[in-house]
Short mmCIF file of C-alpha atoms in Angstrom, two decimals:
data_model
loop_
_atom_site.label_atom_id
_atom_site.label_comp_id
_atom_site.label_asym_id
_atom_site.label_seq_id
_atom_site.Cartn_x
_atom_site.Cartn_y
_atom_site.Cartn_z
CA MET A 1 -6.44 8.25 38.19
CA ARG A 2 -4.31 5.22 37.22
CA VAL A 3 -0.36 5.81 36.60
CA LEU A 4 1.99 2.51 35.54
CA GLY A 5 5.96 3.95 37.29
CA ILE A 6 9.13 2.30 35.03
CA GLU A 7 11.95 2.86 37.17
CA THR A 8 15.34 1.80 34.80
CA SER A 9 17.67 4.72 36.30
CA CYS A 10 21.04 2.32 37.36
CA ASP A 11 20.92 -1.41 38.32
CA GLU A 12 17.14 -2.21 39.55
CA THR A 13 14.35 -2.73 36.91
CA GLY A 14 10.56 -1.80 38.38
CA VAL A 15 7.10 -1.01 37.48
CA ALA A 16 4.31 -0.39 39.91
CA ILE A 17 0.89 0.62 39.01
CA TYR A 18 -1.01 3.69 41.94
CA ASP A 19 -4.46 4.20 41.75
CA ARG A 20 -5.16 7.60 43.27
CA ARG A 21 -8.44 6.50 45.30
CA ALA A 22 -7.26 2.64 45.86
CA GLY A 23 -3.59 3.16 46.38
CA LEU A 24 -0.52 1.06 44.95
CA LEU A 25 -2.37 -1.69 43.06
CA ALA A 26 0.75 -4.08 41.58
CA ASN A 27 4.33 -3.42 42.13
CA GLN A 28 7.77 -5.15 40.51
CA LEU A 29 11.40 -5.50 40.94
CA TYR A 30 13.91 -6.85 39.50
CA SER A 31 17.94 -6.71 40.91
CA GLN A 32 20.85 -6.91 38.80
CA VAL A 33 23.02 -7.28 41.75
CA LYS A 34 24.01 -10.80 40.86
CA LEU A 35 24.81 -9.97 37.08
CA HIS A 36 26.88 -6.52 38.74
CA ALA A 37 28.42 -8.67 41.45
CA ASP A 38 31.54 -10.29 39.60
CA TYR A 39 33.23 -6.75 38.23
CA GLY A 40 32.70 -5.30 41.71
CA GLY A 41 29.89 -1.83 40.98
CA VAL A 42 27.07 -1.45 38.06
CA VAL A 43 28.66 -2.08 34.55
CA PRO A 44 26.14 0.48 32.65
CA GLU A 45 26.48 -1.68 29.43
CA LEU A 46 24.94 -4.21 31.25
CA ALA A 47 23.00 -2.69 32.80
CA SER A 48 20.88 -1.18 29.76
CA ARG A 49 21.16 -4.88 28.28
CA ASP A 50 19.22 -5.96 31.14
CA HIS A 51 16.47 -3.13 31.01
CA VAL A 52 16.14 -4.05 27.83
CA ARG A 53 15.26 -7.42 28.82
CA LYS A 54 13.47 -7.16 31.91
CA THR A 55 10.96 -4.38 31.41
CA VAL A 56 7.91 -5.31 28.91
CA PRO A 57 7.93 -8.30 30.97
CA LEU A 58 7.77 -6.86 34.63
CA ILE A 59 5.10 -4.32 32.99
CA GLN A 60 2.90 -7.66 31.97
CA ALA A 61 3.13 -9.02 35.26
CA ALA A 62 2.92 -5.51 37.15
CA LEU A 63 -0.81 -5.31 34.95
CA SER A 64 -1.24 -8.94 35.56
CA GLU A 65 -1.13 -8.26 39.43
CA ALA A 66 -3.67 -5.57 39.75
CA GLY A 67 -5.57 -7.04 37.15
CA LEU A 68 -5.62 -3.88 34.58
CA ARG A 69 -5.84 -3.79 30.84
CA ALA A 70 -4.42 -1.58 28.62
CA ARG A 71 -7.09 0.76 28.08
CA ASP A 72 -7.01 1.16 32.17
CA ILE A 73 -4.33 3.09 33.11
CA ASP A 74 -4.27 6.81 32.86
CA GLY A 75 -0.94 7.98 32.61
CA VAL A 76 2.79 6.26 32.30
CA ALA A 77 5.31 7.39 34.48
CA TYR A 78 9.07 6.99 34.26
CA THR A 79 12.86 7.68 35.37
CA ALA A 80 13.89 10.99 32.93
CA GLY A 81 17.11 11.18 35.34
CA PRO A 82 19.09 11.28 37.16
CA GLY A 83 21.32 8.00 36.61
CA LEU A 84 23.01 6.13 34.17
CA VAL A 85 22.11 7.58 30.78
CA GLY A 86 21.62 4.34 29.22
CA ALA A 87 19.62 2.76 31.65
CA LEU A 88 17.36 5.90 31.85
CA MET A 89 16.80 5.61 27.93
CA VAL A 90 15.48 2.08 28.02
CA GLY A 91 12.95 3.15 30.66
CA ALA A 92 11.79 6.72 28.71
CA THR A 93 11.41 4.79 25.51
CA VAL A 94 9.52 2.02 26.62
CA GLY A 95 7.13 4.46 28.15
CA ARG A 96 7.07 7.14 26.19
CA ALA A 97 6.10 4.61 23.26
CA LEU A 98 3.27 3.57 25.79
CA ALA A 99 2.11 5.97 26.70
CA TYR A 100 2.03 7.49 22.71
CA ALA A 101 0.11 3.85 21.92
CA TRP A 102 -2.39 3.79 24.82
CA LYS A 103 -2.86 7.88 23.92
CA VAL A 104 -2.40 9.26 27.41
CA PRO A 105 0.22 11.30 28.55
CA ALA A 106 3.41 10.19 29.48
CA ILE A 107 5.64 11.57 32.61
CA ALA A 108 8.95 11.88 33.40
CA VAL A 109 9.62 11.90 36.38
CA HIS A 110 12.92 13.47 38.96
CA HIS A 111 14.24 10.28 40.53
CA MET A 112 15.37 11.34 43.65
CA GLU A 113 11.95 13.65 43.72
CA GLY A 114 10.71 10.02 43.86
CA HIS A 115 12.58 8.98 46.73
CA LEU A 116 11.59 12.10 48.78
CA LEU A 117 7.66 10.99 47.82
CA ALA A 118 8.42 7.17 48.76
CA PRO A 119 7.48 7.77 52.75
CA MET A 120 3.88 9.13 50.59
CA LEU A 121 3.13 5.59 49.93
CA GLU A 122 3.40 4.91 53.62
CA GLU A 123 -0.48 4.32 55.91
CA ASN A 124 1.16 8.02 57.77
CA PRO A 125 2.79 10.13 55.43
CA PRO A 126 4.74 13.80 56.33
CA GLU A 127 2.54 16.55 56.04
CA PHE A 128 4.38 19.60 54.15
CA PRO A 129 6.88 21.60 54.99
CA PHE A 130 9.23 19.21 56.52
CA ALA A 131 13.63 18.97 55.97
CA ALA A 132 14.70 15.62 53.52
CA LEU A 133 17.60 13.63 53.97
CA LEU A 134 18.29 12.08 50.52
CA VAL A 135 20.50 9.38 50.91
CA SER A 136 21.30 6.63 48.41
CA GLY A 137 24.63 5.23 46.71
CA GLY A 138 24.40 8.59 44.30
CA HIS A 139 23.50 11.51 46.48
CA THR A 140 23.49 12.46 49.75
CA GLN A 141 21.17 16.14 50.28
CA LEU A 142 19.88 17.53 52.67
CA ILE A 143 16.46 19.94 51.26
CA ALA A 144 13.88 22.06 52.94
CA VAL A 145 10.66 20.77 51.04
CA THR A 146 7.65 23.41 51.64
CA GLY A 147 5.66 21.30 48.84
CA ILE A 148 6.20 19.14 45.65
CA GLY A 149 8.27 20.75 43.10
CA GLN A 150 9.14 23.08 46.15
CA TYR A 151 12.43 21.78 47.04
CA GLU A 152 15.78 24.41 48.96
CA LEU A 153 18.97 22.68 48.51
CA LEU A 154 20.64 23.06 51.79
CA GLY A 155 23.83 20.89 51.60
CA GLU A 156 25.43 18.18 49.70
CA SER A 157 27.75 15.61 49.78
CA ILE A 158 30.92 17.60 47.96
CA ASP A 159 32.75 13.98 46.74
CA ASP A 160 31.65 10.90 47.79
CA ALA A 161 27.76 9.98 48.68
CA ALA A 162 27.23 7.77 51.73
CA GLY A 163 25.98 4.65 49.83
CA GLU A 164 29.31 4.64 47.70
CA ALA A 165 30.88 4.80 51.16
CA PHE A 166 29.02 2.14 52.71
CA ASP A 167 30.10 0.21 49.18
CA LYS A 168 33.54 0.96 49.08
CA THR A 169 34.88 0.65 52.55
CA ALA A 170 32.65 -3.21 52.42
CA LYS A 171 34.30 -4.43 49.98
CA LEU A 172 37.87 -3.12 51.72
CA LEU A 173 36.48 -5.51 54.29
CA GLY A 174 36.58 -8.50 52.16
CA LEU A 175 32.23 -7.88 51.00
CA ASP A 176 30.66 -8.58 48.31
CA TYR A 177 29.03 -6.42 46.14
CA PRO A 178 26.81 -4.72 46.75
CA GLY A 179 28.46 -4.13 50.57
CA GLY A 180 26.67 -1.80 52.24
CA GLN A 181 24.01 -4.05 53.93
CA LEU A 182 26.42 -6.83 54.51
CA LEU A 183 28.93 -3.87 56.16
CA SER A 184 26.07 -3.10 58.57
CA LEU A 185 25.43 -7.20 59.39
CA MET A 186 28.83 -7.02 60.43
CA ALA A 187 29.02 -3.83 62.23
CA ARG A 188 26.24 -5.50 64.64
CA GLN A 189 28.94 -8.06 66.05
CA GLY A 190 31.92 -4.97 66.45
CA VAL A 191 32.74 -3.56 69.55
CA ALA A 192 32.08 0.16 69.85
CA GLY A 193 34.63 2.35 71.02
CA ARG A 194 37.74 0.08 70.02
CA PHE A 195 38.67 2.17 66.77
CA THR A 196 37.60 6.13 66.56
CA PHE A 197 36.31 7.42 63.25
CA PRO A 198 36.72 11.36 62.42
CA ARG A 199 32.91 12.71 61.46
CA PRO A 200 33.89 14.94 58.62
CA MET A 201 32.87 18.63 58.10
CA THR A 202 31.05 18.29 61.83
CA ASP A 203 33.64 20.62 63.26
CA ARG A 204 32.95 23.54 60.68
CA PRO A 205 29.19 24.92 59.95
CA GLY A 206 27.57 24.41 57.40
CA LEU A 207 25.77 21.33 55.79
CA ASP A 208 27.67 19.84 53.29
CA PHE A 209 28.97 16.32 53.65
CA SER A 210 32.63 14.91 52.95
CA PHE A 211 32.53 11.00 52.96
CA SER A 212 36.18 9.83 50.30
CA GLY A 213 38.24 10.93 53.75
CA LEU A 214 36.59 8.42 55.79
CA LYS A 215 36.32 5.60 53.09
CA THR A 216 40.39 5.98 53.35
CA PHE A 217 40.97 6.19 57.09
CA ALA A 218 38.73 2.52 56.77
CA ALA A 219 41.36 1.79 54.51
CA ASN A 220 44.50 2.84 56.50
CA THR A 221 43.01 1.32 59.19
CA ILE A 222 41.99 -2.04 58.53
CA ARG A 223 45.87 -2.17 56.44
CA ALA A 224 47.08 -1.69 59.83
CA ASN A 225 45.15 -4.03 62.20
CA GLY A 226 44.62 -7.18 60.40
CA HIS A 227 42.02 -8.99 59.13
CA ASP A 228 40.83 -11.38 61.46
CA ASP A 229 37.23 -11.43 61.98
CA GLN A 230 36.95 -8.95 65.49
CA THR A 231 38.82 -7.16 64.33
CA ARG A 232 36.87 -6.54 60.66
CA ALA A 233 33.66 -6.59 62.28
CA ASP A 234 35.33 -3.62 65.16
CA ILE A 235 36.35 -0.86 61.95
CA ALA A 236 32.73 -1.60 60.61
CA ARG A 237 31.21 -0.23 63.73
CA ALA A 238 33.47 2.48 64.16
CA PHE A 239 32.66 3.26 59.82
CA GLU A 240 29.00 3.01 60.56
CA ASP A 241 28.79 5.15 63.61
CA ALA A 242 31.22 7.95 62.15
CA VAL A 243 28.94 8.04 58.54
CA VAL A 244 25.84 8.23 60.70
CA ASP A 245 26.41 10.33 63.33
CA THR A 246 27.89 12.41 60.64
CA LEU A 247 24.08 12.47 59.00
CA ALA A 248 22.49 13.36 62.68
CA ILE A 249 24.55 15.80 63.43
CA LYS A 250 23.81 17.91 60.04
CA CYS A 251 20.02 16.49 59.92
CA ARG A 252 20.21 18.79 63.69
CA ARG A 253 21.88 21.85 62.22
CA ALA A 254 19.24 21.92 59.17
CA LEU A 255 16.74 21.51 61.41
CA ASP A 256 17.95 24.10 63.90
CA GLN A 257 18.24 26.61 60.61
CA THR A 258 15.37 25.69 59.20
CA GLY A 259 13.07 25.72 62.69
CA LEU A 260 11.14 22.52 60.85
CA LYS A 261 9.57 20.28 63.44
CA ARG A 262 9.72 16.64 60.62
CA LEU A 263 12.51 15.32 58.86
CA VAL A 264 12.03 12.58 55.66
CA ILE A 265 14.63 10.11 55.50
CA ALA A 266 14.78 8.52 51.58
CA GLY A 267 17.16 6.48 49.72
CA GLY A 268 19.08 3.32 50.25
CA VAL A 269 20.30 4.05 53.01
CA SER A 270 17.86 4.86 55.14
CA ALA A 271 16.94 1.37 55.44
CA ASN A 272 19.82 1.21 57.63
CA ARG A 273 18.40 0.73 61.20
CA THR A 274 21.07 2.31 62.78
CA LEU A 275 20.73 5.67 61.35
CA ARG A 276 16.73 5.54 61.85
CA GLU A 277 17.11 4.33 65.15
CA ARG A 278 19.46 7.42 65.99
CA LEU A 279 17.57 10.00 64.16
CA ALA A 280 14.05 8.72 65.89
CA GLU A 281 16.07 9.39 69.37
CA MET A 282 17.06 12.34 67.91
CA MET A 283 13.35 13.87 66.98
CA GLN A 284 11.96 12.39 69.92
CA LYS A 285 13.94 14.20 72.20
CA ARG A 286 13.51 17.70 69.80
CA GLY A 287 9.73 16.67 70.40
CA GLY A 288 9.89 16.54 65.94
CA ASN A 289 8.84 13.45 64.49
CA VAL A 290 10.47 11.61 61.25
CA PHE A 291 9.33 9.76 58.72
CA TYR A 292 10.63 6.95 56.34
CA ALA A 293 9.49 4.40 54.11
CA ARG A 294 9.56 0.69 53.86
CA PRO A 295 12.44 -1.07 53.23
CA GLU A 296 11.69 -1.58 49.68
CA PHE A 297 10.59 0.94 48.97
CA CYS A 298 13.93 2.74 50.06
CA THR A 299 15.80 1.48 47.24
CA ASP A 300 15.50 2.17 43.78
CA ASN A 301 11.74 0.84 43.13
CA GLY A 302 8.41 1.55 40.70
CA ALA A 303 5.99 2.67 42.99
CA MET A 304 7.54 5.46 44.11
CA ILE A 305 8.05 6.96 39.94
CA ALA A 306 4.08 5.72 39.38
CA TYR A 307 3.24 7.95 42.25
CA ALA A 308 5.41 10.85 41.88
CA GLY A 309 4.26 10.32 38.49
CA MET A 310 0.56 10.25 39.90
CA VAL A 311 0.93 13.17 41.76
CA ARG A 312 2.15 15.78 39.22
CA LEU A 313 -0.24 13.73 36.58
CA GLN A 314 -3.69 14.97 38.32
CA ASN A 315 -1.67 19.03 38.58
CA GLY A 316 -1.50 19.06 34.58
CA ILE A 317 1.97 18.29 34.48
CA HIS A 318 3.37 15.72 31.30
CA ALA A 319 5.75 14.99 28.89
CA GLY A 320 5.91 15.89 24.70
CA LEU A 321 6.69 13.70 22.67
CA ASP A 322 9.96 14.35 22.83
CA ILE A 323 12.43 11.44 24.10
CA THR A 324 14.87 12.99 26.84
CA VAL A 325 16.82 12.32 29.37
CA ARG A 326 18.83 13.70 32.40
CA PRO A 327 22.00 11.91 34.11
CA ARG A 328 22.27 14.88 35.51
CA TRP A 329 19.37 17.30 37.09
CA PRO A 330 18.89 19.21 40.26
CA LEU A 331 16.07 18.92 42.57
CA ALA A 332 15.70 22.86 42.09
CA GLU A 333 15.38 23.11 38.44
CA LEU A 334 11.56 20.85 38.67
CA THR A 335 7.78 22.40 38.29
CA PRO A 336 6.95 23.75 41.63
CA VAL A 337 3.14 22.05 41.68
#
């Protein structure tokens, strides 16, 4: 079984082909970072138009990379949500149309389920059950996972997601968009302990997150302490340490609450080196294991959509002829496999 996956939820156009036996056969990705950089953030209309231009050429490139033709594809998976509605409509329309033309099933994939399953693309995938930290520009969630489509939300951000806070703080530090990775690079030059940032919502019970106040604290610290390079690096270090500590504290609570021994981290922020090191150290002390995807599968990509679509298709789950997208779509509403 071979599934072609299409990802167009935000500012990356991703197309990949996954084979149930041979694994990933092709992976094509186009990033719109340069397009949106002048605006300091994603412009939805521009994103949609760029997906229109890039999706079909990337599908052709993926087929060429895999040495396949249309008749070799057994299903077409596309991101149906959550995400920007216009961007989602591009992938959903192209995916549904191709499936109809090729006379194969179409599979509507949940974007965050794609991220959650991305570590399954690695040589040492996690076994069920596990706790998952989904941490990206749009989501920060802790989830207990007992199987495909069997997700219990344990906690989530009540305001800004962690990745969003990274990007906004990076902008305050004068870094280009998207600034999360640049902030992390700057933080490596910072002196630990010069500034102390709060660890929001860790002084009370519960597994929810809040990062908007941390961003405000960073803004006030930047305003009060000048803008020389070392000070900016020290502030970046303090901010990153606060976010990573907060995520680690909440992960530890989730593991204590569920009794699980395996932790998966997924989403764009899961590529953060400091976060990976902190969680690996924590899980080693607990006698457990942490799992994550390689960096190129942490950000939005077609490989995770192709894989998630393949898993659902082989269990008989696929979409109808209608083209429906869901900009907001709780994971808990997915059909269990």
